[in-house]
GROMACS .gro file of C-alpha atoms in nm:
model
  432
    1MET     CA    1   8.514   9.601  10.572
    2ILE     CA    2   8.879   9.522  10.479
    3LEU     CA    3   8.768   9.458  10.124
    4LYS     CA    4   8.605   9.815  10.105
    5LEU     CA    5   8.943   9.956  10.221
    6LEU     CA    6   9.124   9.784   9.974
    7LEU     CA    7   8.877   9.862   9.702
    8LYS     CA    8   8.907  10.243   9.803
    9ILE     CA    9   9.284  10.204   9.833
   10ARG     CA   10   9.316  10.052   9.488
   11GLN     CA   11   9.072  10.314   9.291
   12ASN     CA   12   9.224  10.640   9.479
   13ILE     CA   13   9.567  10.674   9.345
   14TRP     CA   14   9.620  10.987   9.566
   15ILE     CA   15   9.625  10.727   9.882
   16ILE     CA   16  10.009  10.578   9.834
   17PRO     CA   17  10.137  10.918   9.724
   18SER     CA   18   9.991  11.072  10.037
   19ILE     CA   19  10.123  10.790  10.252
   20TYR     CA   20  10.470  10.846  10.168
   21SER     CA   21  10.450  11.228  10.149
   22VAL     CA   22  10.357  11.194  10.515
   23ILE     CA   23  10.653  10.959  10.577
   24SER     CA   24  10.862  11.221  10.434
   25ILE     CA   25  10.749  11.509  10.643
   26ILE     CA   26  10.808  11.295  10.953
   27LEU     CA   27  11.154  11.207  10.839
   28ALA     CA   28  11.234  11.574  10.774
   29LEU     CA   29  11.129  11.676  11.113
   30ILE     CA   30  11.342  11.378  11.283
   31VAL     CA   31  11.627  11.511  11.089
   32ILE     CA   32  11.570  11.880  11.165
   33TYR     CA   33  11.540  11.778  11.531
   34ILE     CA   34  11.888  11.596  11.524
   35ASP     CA   35  12.060  11.863  11.359
   36SER     CA   36  11.933  12.111  11.604
   37THR     CA   37  12.014  11.962  11.925
   38ILE     CA   38  12.266  11.629  11.856
   39ASP     CA   39  12.627  11.770  11.927
   40VAL     CA   40  12.899  11.571  11.711
   41LYS     CA   41  13.271  11.589  11.781
   42ARG     CA   42  13.451  11.758  11.476
   43ASP     CA   43  13.717  11.495  11.481
   44SER     CA   44  13.477  11.192  11.493
   45LEU     CA   45  13.438  10.945  11.197
   46ILE     CA   46  13.056  10.982  11.210
   47MET     CA   47  13.098  11.362  11.114
   48ASN     CA   48  13.346  11.307  10.848
   49LEU     CA   49  13.109  11.073  10.673
   50LEU     CA   50  12.782  11.196  10.724
   51PHE     CA   51  12.762  11.566  10.849
   52THR     CA   52  12.863  11.829  10.649
   53GLU     CA   53  12.866  12.198  10.700
   54VAL     CA   54  12.550  12.424  10.701
   55ASP     CA   55  12.615  12.636  10.372
   56LEU     CA   56  12.748  12.312  10.188
   57ALA     CA   57  12.432  12.131  10.301
   58ARG     CA   58  12.236  12.431  10.195
   59THR     CA   59  12.395  12.434   9.860
   60ILE     CA   60  12.328  12.028   9.822
   61LEU     CA   61  11.954  12.065   9.916
   62VAL     CA   62  11.910  12.366   9.644
   63SER     CA   63  12.077  12.133   9.364
   64ILE     CA   64  11.893  11.817   9.438
   65ALA     CA   65  11.534  11.957   9.534
   66PRO     CA   66  11.454  12.089   9.173
   67SER     CA   67  11.609  11.772   9.029
   68LEU     CA   68  11.382  11.550   9.213
   69LEU     CA   69  11.081  11.781   9.104
   70THR     CA   70  11.201  11.751   8.736
   71MET     CA   71  11.222  11.365   8.770
   72THR     CA   72  10.872  11.354   8.907
   73THR     CA   73  10.744  11.581   8.638
   74PHE     CA   74  10.910  11.333   8.368
   75THR     CA   75  10.777  11.030   8.561
   76PHE     CA   76  10.442  11.173   8.563
   77SER     CA   77  10.446  11.273   8.158
   78ILE     CA   78  10.507  10.900   8.100
   79ILE     CA   79  10.247  10.759   8.268
   80MET     CA   80  10.028  11.013   8.079
   81VAL     CA   81  10.179  10.861   7.762
   82VAL     CA   82  10.126  10.514   7.856
   83LEU     CA   83   9.759  10.601   7.981
   84THR     CA   84   9.690  10.760   7.607
   85THR     CA   85   9.854  10.442   7.426
   86TYR     CA   86   9.608  10.215   7.641
   87SER     CA   87   9.309  10.406   7.561
   88SER     CA   88   9.374  10.412   7.222
   89GLN     CA   89   9.534  10.126   7.115
   90TYR     CA   90   9.377   9.859   7.378
   91SER     CA   91   9.086   9.977   7.574
   92PRO     CA   92   8.975  10.271   7.815
   93ARG     CA   93   8.881   9.992   8.081
   94THR     CA   94   9.261   9.881   8.101
   95LEU     CA   95   9.368  10.227   8.236
   96PRO     CA   96   9.320  10.127   8.598
   97THR     CA   97   9.542   9.840   8.528
   98PHE     CA   98   9.808  10.063   8.484
   99MET     CA   99   9.719  10.346   8.721
  100THR     CA  100   9.671  10.124   9.028
  101ASP     CA  101  10.011   9.943   8.964
  102ARG     CA  102  10.187   9.898   9.295
  103ILE     CA  103  10.545   9.963   9.128
  104THR     CA  104  10.417  10.267   8.952
  105MET     CA  105  10.260  10.453   9.237
  106ARG     CA  106  10.511  10.335   9.471
  107ILE     CA  107  10.787  10.499   9.253
  108LEU     CA  108  10.605  10.826   9.164
  109ALA     CA  109  10.534  10.854   9.556
  110PHE     CA  110  10.898  10.807   9.663
  111PHE     CA  111  10.950  11.077   9.401
  112MET     CA  112  10.728  11.315   9.554
  113GLY     CA  113  10.841  11.229   9.913
  114SER     CA  114  11.190  11.298   9.859
  115PHE     CA  115  11.115  11.612   9.698
  116ILE     CA  116  10.905  11.715  10.017
  117TYR     CA  117  11.196  11.602  10.231
  118SER     CA  118  11.461  11.819  10.048
  119VAL     CA  119  11.207  12.116  10.052
  120ILE     CA  120  11.123  12.110  10.439
  121THR     CA  121  11.509  12.039  10.534
  122LEU     CA  122  11.573  12.347  10.333
  123LEU     CA  123  11.332  12.543  10.470
  124PHE     CA  124  11.454  12.518  10.819
  125MET     CA  125  11.858  12.562  10.702
  126LYS     CA  126  11.915  12.870  10.872
  127ARG     CA  127  12.256  13.007  10.937
  128SER     CA  128  12.142  13.063  11.309
  129ILE     CA  129  12.078  12.706  11.341
  130SER     CA  130  12.241  12.570  11.697
  131GLU     CA  131  12.503  12.312  11.517
  132PRO     CA  132  12.747  12.383  11.256
  133TYR     CA  133  12.728  12.073  11.118
  134VAL     CA  134  12.402  11.890  10.973
  135VAL     CA  135  12.322  11.558  10.838
  136SER     CA  136  12.026  11.643  10.633
  137ALA     CA  137  12.210  11.675  10.301
  138THR     CA  138  12.378  11.347  10.331
  139ILE     CA  139  12.027  11.181  10.360
  140CYS     CA  140  11.907  11.410  10.079
  141ILE     CA  141  12.200  11.284   9.865
  142LEU     CA  142  12.115  10.901   9.959
  143LEU     CA  143  11.755  10.959   9.876
  144ALA     CA  144  11.855  11.111   9.516
  145ILE     CA  145  12.085  10.793   9.442
  146VAL     CA  146  11.765  10.572   9.515
  147CYS     CA  147  11.566  10.778   9.316
  148LEU     CA  148  11.788  10.743   9.030
  149ALA     CA  149  11.780  10.391   9.075
  150PHE     CA  150  11.416  10.384   9.086
  151PHE     CA  151  11.365  10.612   8.781
  152ALA     CA  152  11.601  10.352   8.572
  153PHE     CA  153  11.390  10.074   8.699
  154PHE     CA  154  11.063  10.272   8.590
  155ILE     CA  155  11.181  10.296   8.268
  156HIS     CA  156  11.231   9.951   8.253
  157HIS     CA  157  10.911   9.873   8.420
  158VAL     CA  158  10.717  10.076   8.166
  159GLY     CA  159  10.871   9.928   7.871
  160THR     CA  160  10.766   9.581   7.981
  161PHE     CA  161  10.431   9.686   8.140
  162ILE     CA  162  10.325   9.835   7.771
  163GLN     CA  163  10.370   9.525   7.583
  164VAL     CA  164  10.056   9.365   7.486
  165SER     CA  165  10.161   9.025   7.598
  166LYS     CA  166  10.227   9.110   7.933
  167LEU     CA  167   9.905   9.320   7.969
  168VAL     CA  168   9.718   8.979   7.863
  169GLU     CA  169   9.876   8.819   8.105
  170ARG     CA  170   9.775   9.047   8.363
  171LEU     CA  171   9.424   9.060   8.285
  172THR     CA  172   9.392   8.692   8.275
  173ASN     CA  173   9.547   8.657   8.621
  174GLU     CA  174   9.313   8.905   8.759
  175GLY     CA  175   8.984   8.690   8.633
  176LEU     CA  176   9.204   8.351   8.791
  177GLU     CA  177   9.235   8.517   9.110
  178VAL     CA  178   8.861   8.607   9.134
  179LEU     CA  179   8.816   8.192   9.085
  180ASP     CA  180   9.103   8.126   9.332
  181ASP     CA  181   8.962   8.314   9.611
  182LEU     CA  182   8.616   8.141   9.545
  183SER     CA  183   8.791   7.804   9.562
  184LYS     CA  184   8.988   7.911   9.859
  185MET     CA  185   8.652   8.021  10.046
  186GLU     CA  186   8.513   7.661   9.954
  187LYS     CA  187   8.829   7.477  10.068
  188GLN     CA  188   8.786   7.647  10.405
  189LYS     CA  189   8.438   7.554  10.425
  190ARG     CA  190   8.321   7.914  10.455
  191MET     CA  191   8.103   7.871  10.144
  192ARG     CA  192   7.948   7.585   9.924
  193ILE     CA  193   7.767   7.612   9.592
  194GLU     CA  194   7.389   7.472   9.643
  195ASP     CA  195   7.091   7.452   9.437
  196PHE     CA  196   6.857   7.659   9.681
  197THR     CA  197   6.782   8.005   9.850
  198PHE     CA  198   6.609   8.115  10.150
  199SER     CA  199   6.320   8.232   9.978
  200ASN     CA  200   6.237   7.871   9.865
  201SER     CA  201   6.137   7.791  10.214
  202HIS     CA  202   6.032   8.105  10.363
  203TYR     CA  203   5.719   8.344  10.259
  204ASP     CA  204   5.770   8.635  10.478
  205GLY     CA  205   6.098   8.813  10.378
  206VAL     CA  206   6.163   9.196  10.342
  207VAL     CA  207   6.275   9.324  10.010
  208ILE     CA  208   6.558   9.585  10.055
  209THR     CA  209   6.600   9.825   9.745
  210SER     CA  210   6.879  10.027   9.629
  211LYS     CA  211   6.884  10.396   9.720
  212THR     CA  212   7.154  10.492   9.478
  213TYR     CA  213   7.232  10.392   9.125
  214GLY     CA  214   7.572  10.236   8.981
  215TYR     CA  215   7.759   9.919   8.949
  216LEU     CA  216   7.759   9.644   9.220
  217GLU     CA  217   8.134   9.647   9.269
  218LEU     CA  218   8.183   9.461   9.591
  219ILE     CA  219   7.999   9.243   9.833
  220ASP     CA  220   8.131   9.209  10.192
  221HIS     CA  221   8.035   8.828  10.241
  222GLU     CA  222   8.222   8.775  10.554
  223GLY     CA  223   8.093   9.103  10.720
  224LEU     CA  224   7.740   9.030  10.598
  225THR     CA  225   7.737   8.673  10.711
  226GLU     CA  226   7.872   8.757  11.077
  227CYS     CA  227   7.608   9.024  11.080
  228ALA     CA  228   7.336   8.784  11.010
  229LYS     CA  229   7.464   8.558  11.269
  230GLU     CA  230   7.454   8.800  11.547
  231LYS     CA  231   7.077   8.955  11.432
  232GLN     CA  232   6.965   8.593  11.327
  233LEU     CA  233   6.899   8.690  10.973
  234LYS     CA  234   6.889   8.488  10.667
  235ILE     CA  235   6.944   8.689  10.347
  236ASP     CA  236   6.921   8.624   9.960
  237ILE     CA  237   7.141   8.879   9.759
  238LEU     CA  238   6.921   8.934   9.440
  239CYS     CA  239   7.183   9.045   9.228
  240GLN     CA  240   7.515   9.004   9.115
  241THR     CA  241   7.855   9.161   9.097
  242GLY     CA  242   7.894   9.374   8.823
  243ASP     CA  243   7.493   9.446   8.770
  244PHE     CA  244   7.416   9.788   8.702
  245LEU     CA  245   7.144   9.903   8.965
  246THR     CA  246   6.901  10.189   8.967
  247HIS     CA  247   6.723  10.365   9.237
  248GLY     CA  248   6.441  10.171   9.378
  249GLN     CA  249   6.586   9.834   9.253
  250PRO     CA  250   6.575   9.523   9.500
  251VAL     CA  251   6.903   9.447   9.604
  252MET     CA  252   6.821   9.162   9.882
  253MET     CA  253   6.569   8.964  10.067
  254VAL     CA  254   6.604   8.940  10.437
  255PHE     CA  255   6.416   8.692  10.644
  256SER     CA  256   6.381   8.722  11.037
  257ASP     CA  257   6.182   8.526  11.300
  258LYS     CA  258   6.286   8.722  11.615
  259MET     CA  259   6.333   9.079  11.510
  260ALA     CA  260   6.162   9.360  11.298
  261ILE     CA  261   6.347   9.492  10.972
  262ASN     CA  262   6.332   9.853  11.051
  263ASP     CA  263   6.463  10.126  10.815
  264LYS     CA  264   6.782  10.171  11.011
  265LEU     CA  265   6.896   9.806  10.957
  266LYS     CA  266   6.808   9.796  10.631
  267ASP     CA  267   7.071  10.081  10.563
  268TYR     CA  268   7.326   9.879  10.774
  269LEU     CA  269   7.254   9.587  10.572
  270VAL     CA  270   7.318   9.767  10.223
  271SER     CA  271   7.626   9.925  10.377
  272TYR     CA  272   7.790   9.590  10.312
  273LEU     CA  273   7.742   9.633   9.933
  274THR     CA  274   7.962   9.884   9.745
  275PHE     CA  275   7.800  10.065   9.446
  276GLY     CA  276   8.047  10.259   9.211
  277ARG     CA  277   8.041  10.431   8.880
  278ASP     CA  278   8.289  10.153   8.724
  279ARG     CA  279   8.287   9.806   8.745
  280SER     CA  280   8.556   9.629   8.941
  281VAL     CA  281   8.785   9.321   8.949
  282PHE     CA  282   8.776   9.214   9.291
  283GLN     CA  283   8.462   8.991   9.253
  284ASP     CA  284   8.354   9.021   8.890
  285ILE     CA  285   8.505   8.742   8.673
  286GLY     CA  286   8.273   8.903   8.360
  287PHE     CA  287   8.480   9.237   8.413
  288SER     CA  288   8.836   9.074   8.333
  289THR     CA  289   8.704   8.885   8.041
  290GLN     CA  290   8.547   9.173   7.918
  291LYS     CA  291   8.859   9.377   7.885
  292LEU     CA  292   9.038   9.069   7.726
  293VAL     CA  293   8.730   9.105   7.467
  294GLU     CA  294   8.789   9.462   7.402
  295ILE     CA  295   9.121   9.424   7.316
  296ALA     CA  296   9.044   9.145   7.092
  297LEU     CA  297   8.781   9.327   6.920
  298ARG     CA  298   8.996   9.646   6.867
  299ALA     CA  299   9.280   9.404   6.714
  300ILE     CA  300   9.048   9.243   6.466
  301SER     CA  301   8.905   9.573   6.361
  302PRO     CA  302   9.011   9.676   5.992
  303GLY     CA  303   9.160  10.005   6.121
  304ILE     CA  304   9.425   9.808   6.359
  305ASN     CA  305   9.423   9.459   6.170
  306ASP     CA  306   9.619   9.241   6.423
  307PRO     CA  307   9.450   8.898   6.464
  308ASN     CA  308   9.749   8.742   6.646
  309THR     CA  309   9.684   8.959   6.932
  310ALA     CA  310   9.312   8.875   6.933
  311ASN     CA  311   9.402   8.526   6.921
  312GLN     CA  312   9.655   8.570   7.208
  313CYS     CA  313   9.355   8.712   7.411
  314ILE     CA  314   9.109   8.440   7.280
  315LEU     CA  315   9.356   8.185   7.417
  316ASN     CA  316   9.401   8.315   7.747
  317ILE     CA  317   9.036   8.366   7.798
  318GLY     CA  318   9.006   7.987   7.729
  319ARG     CA  319   9.197   7.950   8.045
  320VAL     CA  320   8.957   8.166   8.248
  321LEU     CA  321   8.682   7.962   8.115
  322ALA     CA  322   8.863   7.650   8.216
  323LYS     CA  323   8.866   7.727   8.581
  324ALA     CA  324   8.507   7.903   8.588
  325GLY     CA  325   8.392   7.556   8.426
  326GLU     CA  326   8.518   7.378   8.740
  327LYS     CA  327   8.235   7.506   8.906
  328LYS     CA  328   7.881   7.385   8.924
  329ASP     CA  329   7.570   7.633   8.862
  330GLY     CA  330   7.374   7.728   9.146
  331TYR     CA  331   7.378   7.964   9.424
  332ILE     CA  332   7.705   8.081   9.644
  333VAL     CA  333   7.586   7.983  10.013
  334PHE     CA  334   7.775   8.149  10.310
  335PHE     CA  335   7.784   7.992  10.646
  336ASP     CA  336   7.876   8.114  10.983
  337THR     CA  337   8.097   7.950  11.242
  338GLU     CA  338   7.812   7.706  11.373
  339ASN     CA  339   7.816   7.605  10.999
  340GLU     CA  340   7.454   7.740  10.950
  341PRO     CA  341   7.377   7.937  10.622
  342ARG     CA  342   7.306   8.293  10.631
  343VAL     CA  343   7.357   8.441  10.303
  344THR     CA  344   7.307   8.341   9.948
  345VAL     CA  345   7.457   8.501   9.620
  346PRO     CA  346   7.306   8.411   9.288
  347LYS     CA  347   7.642   8.281   9.082
  348HIS     CA  348   7.703   8.358   8.712
  349THR     CA  349   7.591   8.065   8.526
  350PHE     CA  350   7.898   7.889   8.291
  351LYS     CA  351   7.625   7.936   8.010
  352ASP     CA  352   7.577   8.290   8.049
  353VAL     CA  353   7.965   8.355   8.104
  354ILE     CA  354   8.078   8.177   7.791
  355TYR     CA  355   7.792   8.352   7.622
  356HIS     CA  356   7.867   8.738   7.713
  357THR     CA  357   8.252   8.639   7.667
  358PHE     CA  358   8.239   8.540   7.326
  359TYR     CA  359   7.895   8.676   7.141
  360GLN     CA  360   8.086   8.996   7.013
  361ILE     CA  361   8.391   8.799   6.898
  362ARG     CA  362   8.160   8.557   6.724
  363HIS     CA  363   8.002   8.838   6.529
  364TYR     CA  364   8.299   9.068   6.434
  365GLY     CA  365   8.535   8.752   6.384
  366LYS     CA  366   8.278   8.539   6.156
  367GLU     CA  367   8.498   8.569   5.847
  368ASP     CA  368   8.861   8.534   6.000
  369ILE     CA  369   8.940   8.189   6.014
  370SER     CA  370   9.236   8.226   6.283
  371VAL     CA  371   8.987   8.402   6.509
  372ASN     CA  372   8.727   8.115   6.475
  373LEU     CA  373   8.994   7.882   6.541
  374SER     CA  374   9.128   8.015   6.828
  375ILE     CA  375   8.788   8.021   6.935
  376TYR     CA  376   8.758   7.661   6.919
  377GLN     CA  377   9.101   7.601   7.089
  378ALA     CA  378   8.963   7.836   7.382
  379LEU     CA  379   8.667   7.600   7.389
  380LEU     CA  380   8.909   7.287   7.402
  381ILE     CA  381   9.073   7.423   7.681
  382ALA     CA  382   8.761   7.504   7.903
  383ALA     CA  383   8.664   7.161   7.803
  384ARG     CA  384   8.955   6.985   7.953
  385HIS     CA  385   8.907   7.114   8.289
  386ALA     CA  386   8.517   7.142   8.293
  387SER     CA  387   8.266   6.972   8.507
  388PRO     CA  388   8.079   6.702   8.321
  389GLU     CA  389   7.746   6.935   8.365
  390ASN     CA  390   7.949   7.202   8.187
  391HIS     CA  391   8.053   7.002   7.895
  392LYS     CA  392   7.697   7.013   7.721
  393VAL     CA  393   7.690   7.400   7.804
  394ILE     CA  394   8.014   7.403   7.580
  395TRP     CA  395   7.890   7.149   7.302
  396ASP     CA  396   7.592   7.356   7.272
  397PHE     CA  397   7.775   7.687   7.259
  398GLU     CA  398   8.016   7.523   6.978
  399LYS     CA  399   7.663   7.485   6.763
  400TYR     CA  400   7.613   7.873   6.826
  401ILE     CA  401   7.974   7.959   6.710
  402ASP     CA  402   7.941   7.722   6.424
  403GLN     CA  403   7.611   7.865   6.301
  404GLY     CA  404   7.772   8.230   6.285
  405ILE     CA  405   8.088   8.120   6.071
  406HIS     CA  406   8.049   8.260   5.726
  407LYS     CA  407   8.179   7.942   5.589
  408GLU     CA  408   8.111   8.009   5.200
  409VAL     CA  409   8.411   8.285   5.215
  410MET     CA  410   8.660   8.018   5.324
  411GLN     CA  411   8.847   7.781   5.138
  412GLN     CA  412   8.869   7.423   5.182
  413LEU     CA  413   9.163   7.374   5.408
  414ASP     CA  414   9.014   7.630   5.629
  415LEU     CA  415   8.668   7.415   5.667
  416GLU     CA  416   8.902   7.104   5.732
  417GLN     CA  417   9.077   7.297   6.024
  418LEU     CA  418   8.722   7.372   6.152
  419ALA     CA  419   8.625   7.032   6.124
  420LEU     CA  420   8.897   6.883   6.295
  421LYS     CA  421   8.880   7.113   6.600
  422LYS     CA  422   8.502   7.017   6.605
  423ARG     CA  423   8.578   6.670   6.641
  424GLU     CA  424   8.828   6.700   6.893
  425LEU     CA  425   8.573   6.910   7.114
  426ALA     CA  426   8.311   6.649   7.034
  427GLU     CA  427   8.529   6.361   7.190
  428LEU     CA  428   8.628   6.599   7.516
  429THR     CA  429   8.290   6.682   7.549
  430GLY     CA  430   8.154   6.310   7.503
  431ASN     CA  431   7.953   6.391   7.160
  432ALA     CA  432   8.183   6.204   6.943
   0.00000   0.00000   0.00000
């Protein structure tokens, strides 16, 4: 259930500000307790450095509190401008990339927490306070200085974050992280890619259907494997992350020789699947490439006409395909601690991945020589790392790309460059 919690934290942007707000309230209560109970000698060095008179502290807090609120409001305005830019210039699917950025959320949360601290301490700053000297104003000044430093860093961060090259790199890393997690589980011998499912050898499985609708965002493989071991089950997942499921659609098939599969157990098993209104990048390699594709398509549209950005996206897609091409096709089989297979999940075939990545770019970029050369370059990048069985997939897909190019509108030099890329690809895939 840890992955479910991480997904919820990532999707709900209010969680981090709420945590910082609770911490600021606790800090304010601690400081108020110190100011109300601790007796500080007037001639001590600590009093001269940290403690101020109540009237001066109240003046400081009254001055800093609205300034922190203004800074928070201005930061929120910058975030909204960035979101508008992302939605209109890149893709609406890229909005969560900035909204869930840890630096952005932590800076905004720190501003909110500092404001809450200053307001709460000001509320208890009364003339009837037992001690004439307090430390709350000094802490508020320190928080204000840190806020200024964070604000300067936030301006720099936004200026860097909004650059298309940084966005493309970040989206590429999202896709590579999904594949890296798969490789780590394979190295730890928690899963293997095999060409079998339990339904091939069992005929008495119980089909469990979905009781909701939406995208399959997450599958808790480890939790489901432990549950299957505990209850002596064999489970075939019938869908893939990123699939849109409707009510009553089969999601898994369960096989058991020792216990009956009742409705309570069905609901419990389905709870290991997370459904939502949007796709998630946690386990969905196709969603990361989809966002890169959307940026590329918008870049080559007549309204924007920025083929260089599209080419950059296509080349980075090639990096993701190169990593995906290292894996063979089949089913992802998860094993328990006794090396017994428990759960199988259908793996996206490399042919489907490469097709759904390029079929739109192929259509809208069929007359742009730079886009087509970038597609060939992406295929070359993938072919250098792909397994031998995937070389044939890449070479067959090249024929699909070649058939869609409008060669009649291209010049001789353009055709020569395409032929050169085709020869290089043929050599890499063993079709020279």
